[in-house]
JSON list of C-alpha atoms and ligand atoms in Angstrom, two decimals:
[
{"chain": "A", "resi": 5, "resn": "MET", "atom": "CA", "xyz": [-5.95, -50.15, -15.61]},
{"chain": "A", "resi": 6, "resn": "LYS", "atom": "CA", "xyz": [-3.86, -48.89, -12.72]},
{"chain": "A", "resi": 7, "resn": "SER", "atom": "CA", "xyz": [-0.87, -48.07, -14.93]},
{"chain": "A", "resi": 8, "resn": "LYS", "atom": "CA", "xyz": [-3.11, -46.29, -17.43]},
{"chain": "A", "resi": 9, "resn": "LEU", "atom": "CA", "xyz": [-4.44, -44.03, -14.68]},
{"chain": "A", "resi": 10, "resn": "THR", "atom": "CA", "xyz": [-0.90, -43.31, -13.54]},
{"chain": "A", "resi": 11, "resn": "THR", "atom": "CA", "xyz": [0.06, -42.38, -17.09]},
{"chain": "A", "resi": 12, "resn": "ILE", "atom": "CA", "xyz": [-2.89, -39.99, -17.33]},
{"chain": "A", "resi": 13, "resn": "LEU", "atom": "CA", "xyz": [-2.03, -38.38, -14.00]},
{"chain": "A", "resi": 14, "resn": "ILE", "atom": "CA", "xyz": [1.60, -37.93, -15.07]},
{"chain": "A", "resi": 15, "resn": "ALA", "atom": "CA", "xyz": [0.44, -36.42, -18.36]},
{"chain": "A", "resi": 16, "resn": "LEU", "atom": "CA", "xyz": [-1.87, -34.00, -16.52]},
{"chain": "A", "resi": 17, "resn": "GLY", "atom": "CA", "xyz": [0.91, -33.07, -14.14]},
{"chain": "A", "resi": 18, "resn": "MET", "atom": "CA", "xyz": [3.31, -32.42, -16.98]},
{"chain": "A", "resi": 19, "resn": "SER", "atom": "CA", "xyz": [0.88, -30.27, -18.91]},
{"chain": "A", "resi": 20, "resn": "ALA", "atom": "CA", "xyz": [0.26, -28.19, -15.76]},
{"chain": "A", "resi": 21, "resn": "LEU", "atom": "CA", "xyz": [3.99, -27.72, -15.40]},
{"chain": "A", "resi": 22, "resn": "PHE", "atom": "CA", "xyz": [4.38, -26.91, -19.07]},
{"chain": "A", "resi": 23, "resn": "SER", "atom": "CA", "xyz": [1.65, -24.26, -19.09]},
{"chain": "A", "resi": 24, "resn": "SER", "atom": "CA", "xyz": [3.11, -22.50, -16.05]},
{"chain": "A", "resi": 25, "resn": "VAL", "atom": "CA", "xyz": [6.37, -22.14, -17.95]},
{"chain": "A", "resi": 26, "resn": "VAL", "atom": "CA", "xyz": [4.64, -20.87, -21.08]},
{"chain": "A", "resi": 27, "resn": "ASN", "atom": "CA", "xyz": [2.58, -18.31, -19.13]},
{"chain": "A", "resi": 28, "resn": "GLY", "atom": "CA", "xyz": [5.56, -16.58, -17.54]},
{"chain": "A", "resi": 29, "resn": "SER", "atom": "CA", "xyz": [8.17, -14.72, -19.51]},
{"chain": "A", "resi": 30, "resn": "THR", "atom": "CA", "xyz": [11.90, -14.51, -19.03]},
{"chain": "A", "resi": 31, "resn": "ILE", "atom": "CA", "xyz": [13.93, -11.51, -20.08]},
{"chain": "A", "resi": 32, "resn": "GLU", "atom": "CA", "xyz": [17.69, -11.31, -20.09]},
{"chain": "A", "resi": 33, "resn": "ILE", "atom": "CA", "xyz": [19.63, -8.06, -19.77]},
{"chain": "A", "resi": 34, "resn": "THR", "atom": "CA", "xyz": [23.38, -7.65, -19.85]},
{"chain": "A", "resi": 35, "resn": "ALA", "atom": "CA", "xyz": [25.53, -4.64, -18.98]},
{"chain": "A", "resi": 36, "resn": "ASN", "atom": "CA", "xyz": [29.13, -3.78, -19.83]},
{"chain": "A", "resi": 37, "resn": "ASP", "atom": "CA", "xyz": [32.04, -1.44, -19.07]},
{"chain": "A", "resi": 38, "resn": "THR", "atom": "CA", "xyz": [30.79, 1.20, -21.53]},
{"chain": "A", "resi": 39, "resn": "MET", "atom": "CA", "xyz": [27.66, 1.81, -19.44]},
{"chain": "A", "resi": 40, "resn": "GLN", "atom": "CA", "xyz": [25.29, 0.09, -21.84]},
{"chain": "A", "resi": 41, "resn": "PHE", "atom": "CA", "xyz": [22.44, -2.34, -21.47]},
{"chain": "A", "resi": 42, "resn": "ASN", "atom": "CA", "xyz": [22.33, -4.77, -24.41]},
{"chain": "A", "resi": 43, "resn": "SER", "atom": "CA", "xyz": [18.65, -4.06, -24.96]},
{"chain": "A", "resi": 44, "resn": "LYS", "atom": "CA", "xyz": [16.42, -1.21, -23.89]},
{"chain": "A", "resi": 45, "resn": "ALA", "atom": "CA", "xyz": [12.93, -2.39, -24.83]},
{"chain": "A", "resi": 46, "resn": "PHE", "atom": "CA", "xyz": [11.05, -5.42, -23.58]},
{"chain": "A", "resi": 47, "resn": "GLU", "atom": "CA", "xyz": [7.44, -6.50, -23.71]},
{"chain": "A", "resi": 48, "resn": "VAL", "atom": "CA", "xyz": [5.68, -8.65, -21.13]},
{"chain": "A", "resi": 49, "resn": "LYS", "atom": "CA", "xyz": [2.11, -9.44, -20.14]},
{"chain": "A", "resi": 50, "resn": "ALA", "atom": "CA", "xyz": [0.55, -7.40, -17.35]},
{"chain": "A", "resi": 51, "resn": "GLY", "atom": "CA", "xyz": [-0.23, -9.45, -14.25]},
{"chain": "A", "resi": 52, "resn": "GLU", "atom": "CA", "xyz": [2.09, -12.29, -15.17]},
{"chain": "A", "resi": 53, "resn": "GLU", "atom": "CA", "xyz": [5.26, -13.29, -13.39]},
{"chain": "A", "resi": 54, "resn": "VAL", "atom": "CA", "xyz": [8.41, -12.17, -15.17]},
{"chain": "A", "resi": 55, "resn": "THR", "atom": "CA", "xyz": [11.83, -13.67, -14.56]},
{"chain": "A", "resi": 56, "resn": "LEU", "atom": "CA", "xyz": [14.70, -11.26, -15.16]},
{"chain": "A", "resi": 57, "resn": "VAL", "atom": "CA", "xyz": [18.23, -12.59, -15.57]},
{"chain": "A", "resi": 58, "resn": "PHE", "atom": "CA", "xyz": [20.77, -9.78, -15.33]},
{"chain": "A", "resi": 59, "resn": "LYS", "atom": "CA", "xyz": [24.48, -10.22, -16.08]},
{"chain": "A", "resi": 60, "resn": "ASN", "atom": "CA", "xyz": [27.39, -7.82, -15.78]},
{"chain": "A", "resi": 61, "resn": "LEU", "atom": "CA", "xyz": [29.75, -8.75, -18.62]},
{"chain": "A", "resi": 62, "resn": "GLY", "atom": "CA", "xyz": [32.31, -6.05, -17.73]},
{"chain": "A", "resi": 63, "resn": "ASN", "atom": "CA", "xyz": [35.78, -6.33, -16.21]},
{"chain": "A", "resi": 64, "resn": "LEU", "atom": "CA", "xyz": [36.05, -3.10, -14.22]},
{"chain": "A", "resi": 65, "resn": "PRO", "atom": "CA", "xyz": [35.72, -3.28, -10.41]},
{"chain": "A", "resi": 66, "resn": "LYS", "atom": "CA", "xyz": [32.27, -2.93, -8.85]},
{"chain": "A", "resi": 67, "resn": "ALA", "atom": "CA", "xyz": [33.22, 0.31, -7.04]},
{"chain": "A", "resi": 68, "resn": "ALA", "atom": "CA", "xyz": [34.01, 1.97, -10.39]},
{"chain": "A", "resi": 69, "resn": "MET", "atom": "CA", "xyz": [31.52, 0.30, -12.74]},
{"chain": "A", "resi": 70, "resn": "GLY", "atom": "CA", "xyz": [28.82, -1.53, -10.78]},
{"chain": "A", "resi": 71, "resn": "HIS", "atom": "CA", "xyz": [25.48, -2.17, -12.46]},
{"chain": "A", "resi": 72, "resn": "ASN", "atom": "CA", "xyz": [21.98, -3.01, -11.38]},
{"chain": "A", "resi": 73, "resn": "VAL", "atom": "CA", "xyz": [18.50, -3.01, -12.92]},
{"chain": "A", "resi": 74, "resn": "VAL", "atom": "CA", "xyz": [15.86, -0.98, -11.09]},
{"chain": "A", "resi": 75, "resn": "ILE", "atom": "CA", "xyz": [12.32, -1.21, -12.47]},
{"chain": "A", "resi": 76, "resn": "LEU", "atom": "CA", "xyz": [10.17, 1.84, -11.76]},
{"chain": "A", "resi": 77, "resn": "ASN", "atom": "CA", "xyz": [6.47, 2.51, -11.85]},
{"chain": "A", "resi": 78, "resn": "PRO", "atom": "CA", "xyz": [5.00, 4.15, -14.96]},
{"chain": "A", "resi": 79, "resn": "GLY", "atom": "CA", "xyz": [5.27, 7.93, -14.74]},
{"chain": "A", "resi": 80, "resn": "THR", "atom": "CA", "xyz": [8.29, 7.96, -12.41]},
{"chain": "A", "resi": 81, "resn": "ASP", "atom": "CA", "xyz": [10.54, 11.00, -12.90]},
{"chain": "A", "resi": 82, "resn": "VAL", "atom": "CA", "xyz": [13.60, 9.00, -14.05]},
{"chain": "A", "resi": 83, "resn": "PRO", "atom": "CA", "xyz": [16.23, 11.81, -13.86]},
{"chain": "A", "resi": 84, "resn": "LYS", "atom": "CA", "xyz": [15.01, 12.73, -10.37]},
{"chain": "A", "resi": 85, "resn": "PHE", "atom": "CA", "xyz": [15.18, 9.10, -9.28]},
{"chain": "A", "resi": 86, "resn": "GLY", "atom": "CA", "xyz": [18.64, 8.66, -10.82]},
{"chain": "A", "resi": 87, "resn": "MET", "atom": "CA", "xyz": [20.07, 11.73, -9.16]},
{"chain": "A", "resi": 88, "resn": "GLY", "atom": "CA", "xyz": [18.49, 10.90, -5.79]},
{"chain": "A", "resi": 89, "resn": "ALA", "atom": "CA", "xyz": [19.93, 7.37, -5.90]},
{"chain": "A", "resi": 90, "resn": "VAL", "atom": "CA", "xyz": [23.49, 8.76, -5.80]},
{"chain": "A", "resi": 91, "resn": "ALA", "atom": "CA", "xyz": [23.07, 9.44, -2.06]},
{"chain": "A", "resi": 92, "resn": "ALA", "atom": "CA", "xyz": [22.03, 5.85, -1.34]},
{"chain": "A", "resi": 93, "resn": "ALA", "atom": "CA", "xyz": [25.49, 4.23, -1.46]},
{"chain": "A", "resi": 94, "resn": "ALA", "atom": "CA", "xyz": [24.85, 2.33, 1.79]},
{"chain": "A", "resi": 95, "resn": "SER", "atom": "CA", "xyz": [21.94, 0.47, 0.18]},
{"chain": "A", "resi": 96, "resn": "GLU", "atom": "CA", "xyz": [23.63, -0.16, -3.19]},
{"chain": "A", "resi": 97, "resn": "TYR", "atom": "CA", "xyz": [22.03, 2.98, -4.67]},
{"chain": "A", "resi": 98, "resn": "ILE", "atom": "CA", "xyz": [18.44, 1.97, -3.91]},
{"chain": "A", "resi": 99, "resn": "PRO", "atom": "CA", "xyz": [16.94, 4.90, -1.94]},
{"chain": "A", "resi": 100, "resn": "GLN", "atom": "CA", "xyz": [15.30, 3.73, 1.28]},
{"chain": "A", "resi": 101, "resn": "ASP", "atom": "CA", "xyz": [12.93, 6.61, 1.98]},
{"chain": "A", "resi": 102, "resn": "GLU", "atom": "CA", "xyz": [9.29, 5.57, 1.70]},
{"chain": "A", "resi": 103, "resn": "ALA", "atom": "CA", "xyz": [8.33, 7.95, -1.13]},
{"chain": "A", "resi": 104, "resn": "THR", "atom": "CA", "xyz": [11.14, 6.79, -3.39]},
{"chain": "A", "resi": 105, "resn": "LYS", "atom": "CA", "xyz": [10.81, 3.13, -2.42]},
{"chain": "A", "resi": 106, "resn": "ALA", "atom": "CA", "xyz": [7.17, 3.31, -3.53]},
{"chain": "A", "resi": 107, "resn": "GLN", "atom": "CA", "xyz": [8.39, 4.09, -7.07]},
{"chain": "A", "resi": 108, "resn": "VAL", "atom": "CA", "xyz": [10.45, 0.89, -7.26]},
{"chain": "A", "resi": 109, "resn": "VAL", "atom": "CA", "xyz": [8.69, -2.21, -8.57]},
{"chain": "A", "resi": 110, "resn": "ALA", "atom": "CA", "xyz": [11.72, -4.49, -8.29]},
{"chain": "A", "resi": 111, "resn": "HIS", "atom": "CA", "xyz": [15.49, -4.37, -8.47]},
{"chain": "A", "resi": 112, "resn": "THR", "atom": "CA", "xyz": [18.48, -6.66, -8.84]},
{"chain": "A", "resi": 113, "resn": "LYS", "atom": "CA", "xyz": [21.57, -6.61, -6.66]},
{"chain": "A", "resi": 114, "resn": "LEU", "atom": "CA", "xyz": [24.39, -4.28, -7.64]},
{"chain": "A", "resi": 115, "resn": "LEU", "atom": "CA", "xyz": [26.72, -6.49, -9.67]},
{"chain": "A", "resi": 116, "resn": "GLY", "atom": "CA", "xyz": [30.47, -6.45, -10.02]},
{"chain": "A", "resi": 117, "resn": "PRO", "atom": "CA", "xyz": [32.33, -7.88, -13.03]},
{"chain": "A", "resi": 118, "resn": "GLY", "atom": "CA", "xyz": [31.19, -11.34, -14.15]},
{"chain": "A", "resi": 119, "resn": "GLU", "atom": "CA", "xyz": [28.35, -11.48, -11.63]},
{"chain": "A", "resi": 120, "resn": "GLU", "atom": "CA", "xyz": [24.70, -12.24, -12.31]},
{"chain": "A", "resi": 121, "resn": "ASP", "atom": "CA", "xyz": [21.40, -12.03, -10.47]},
{"chain": "A", "resi": 122, "resn": "THR", "atom": "CA", "xyz": [17.95, -13.42, -11.19]},
{"chain": "A", "resi": 123, "resn": "ILE", "atom": "CA", "xyz": [14.78, -11.84, -9.84]},
{"chain": "A", "resi": 124, "resn": "THR", "atom": "CA", "xyz": [11.07, -12.38, -10.41]},
{"chain": "A", "resi": 125, "resn": "PHE", "atom": "CA", "xyz": [8.41, -9.71, -10.37]},
{"chain": "A", "resi": 126, "resn": "THR", "atom": "CA", "xyz": [4.96, -8.92, -11.72]},
{"chain": "A", "resi": 127, "resn": "LEU", "atom": "CA", "xyz": [3.93, -5.73, -13.47]},
{"chain": "A", "resi": 128, "resn": "PRO", "atom": "CA", "xyz": [0.38, -5.39, -12.18]},
{"chain": "A", "resi": 129, "resn": "GLU", "atom": "CA", "xyz": [-1.13, -3.16, -14.86]},
{"chain": "A", "resi": 130, "resn": "ALA", "atom": "CA", "xyz": [-0.56, -2.37, -18.52]},
{"chain": "A", "resi": 131, "resn": "GLY", "atom": "CA", "xyz": [1.85, 0.50, -18.98]},
{"chain": "A", "resi": 132, "resn": "ALA", "atom": "CA", "xyz": [5.41, 1.60, -19.73]},
{"chain": "A", "resi": 133, "resn": "TYR", "atom": "CA", "xyz": [7.70, 0.75, -16.82]},
{"chain": "A", "resi": 134, "resn": "PRO", "atom": "CA", "xyz": [11.08, 2.51, -17.03]},
{"chain": "A", "resi": 135, "resn": "PHE", "atom": "CA", "xyz": [14.18, 0.65, -15.87]},
{"chain": "A", "resi": 136, "resn": "VAL", "atom": "CA", "xyz": [17.57, 2.14, -15.03]},
{"chain": "A", "resi": 137, "resn": "CYS", "atom": "CA", "xyz": [20.95, 1.34, -13.57]},
{"chain": "A", "resi": 138, "resn": "SER", "atom": "CA", "xyz": [21.05, 3.47, -10.41]},
{"chain": "A", "resi": 139, "resn": "PHE", "atom": "CA", "xyz": [24.86, 3.47, -10.01]},
{"chain": "A", "resi": 140, "resn": "PRO", "atom": "CA", "xyz": [25.95, 7.14, -9.89]},
{"chain": "A", "resi": 141, "resn": "GLY", "atom": "CA", "xyz": [26.00, 8.75, -13.32]},
{"chain": "A", "resi": 142, "resn": "HIS", "atom": "CA", "xyz": [24.71, 5.68, -15.18]},
{"chain": "A", "resi": 143, "resn": "PHE", "atom": "CA", "xyz": [20.99, 6.31, -15.57]},
{"chain": "A", "resi": 144, "resn": "ALA", "atom": "CA", "xyz": [21.38, 8.76, -18.46]},
{"chain": "A", "resi": 145, "resn": "LEU", "atom": "CA", "xyz": [22.79, 6.02, -20.68]},
{"chain": "A", "resi": 146, "resn": "MET", "atom": "CA", "xyz": [21.53, 2.97, -18.88]},
{"chain": "A", "resi": 147, "resn": "GLN", "atom": "CA", "xyz": [17.78, 3.18, -19.11]},
{"chain": "A", "resi": 148, "resn": "GLY", "atom": "CA", "xyz": [15.02, 1.46, -21.03]},
{"chain": "A", "resi": 149, "resn": "ILE", "atom": "CA", "xyz": [11.36, 0.54, -20.96]},
{"chain": "A", "resi": 150, "resn": "ILE", "atom": "CA", "xyz": [9.50, -2.65, -20.14]},
{"chain": "A", "resi": 151, "resn": "THR", "atom": "CA", "xyz": [6.06, -2.45, -21.70]},
{"chain": "A", "resi": 152, "resn": "ALA", "atom": "CA", "xyz": [3.34, -4.48, -20.01]},
{"chain": "A", "resi": 153, "resn": "LYS", "atom": "CA", "xyz": [0.33, -5.25, -22.21]},
{"chain": "B", "resi": 1, "resn": "ZN", "atom": "ZN1", "xyz": [25.49, 0.85, -14.42]}
]
């Protein structure tokens, strides 16, 4: 009787664990020395935690070819953000003024060659969330959209 109850409790615990994994989504993005993300379109569920694994597969030094992923709110002026980020070298090209910071949903660290970073975030509402690499000059090529449904 006692062992049966234990088995049921373990089964319940495992199914709770399993469903939490199923409910979240994981997306993986890589970047390289030719200023490219491997994929530019992702779809996630609004209001659900997303795990982003970002890898820099390049060989060039971070000072010349660093990469990050910066996720912006729907409707953000991406070229304006990208050009403004150039001045934010001290904070790895993430602008620290309040108005610009309010446009940023989440961001990874700036990665050098062979490095990776994992972040989690939630896109609160359905919409098209642009993402860019904010290293100077990269946003024009390195941008995409995460669609939350
Ligand atoms: Zn980049």
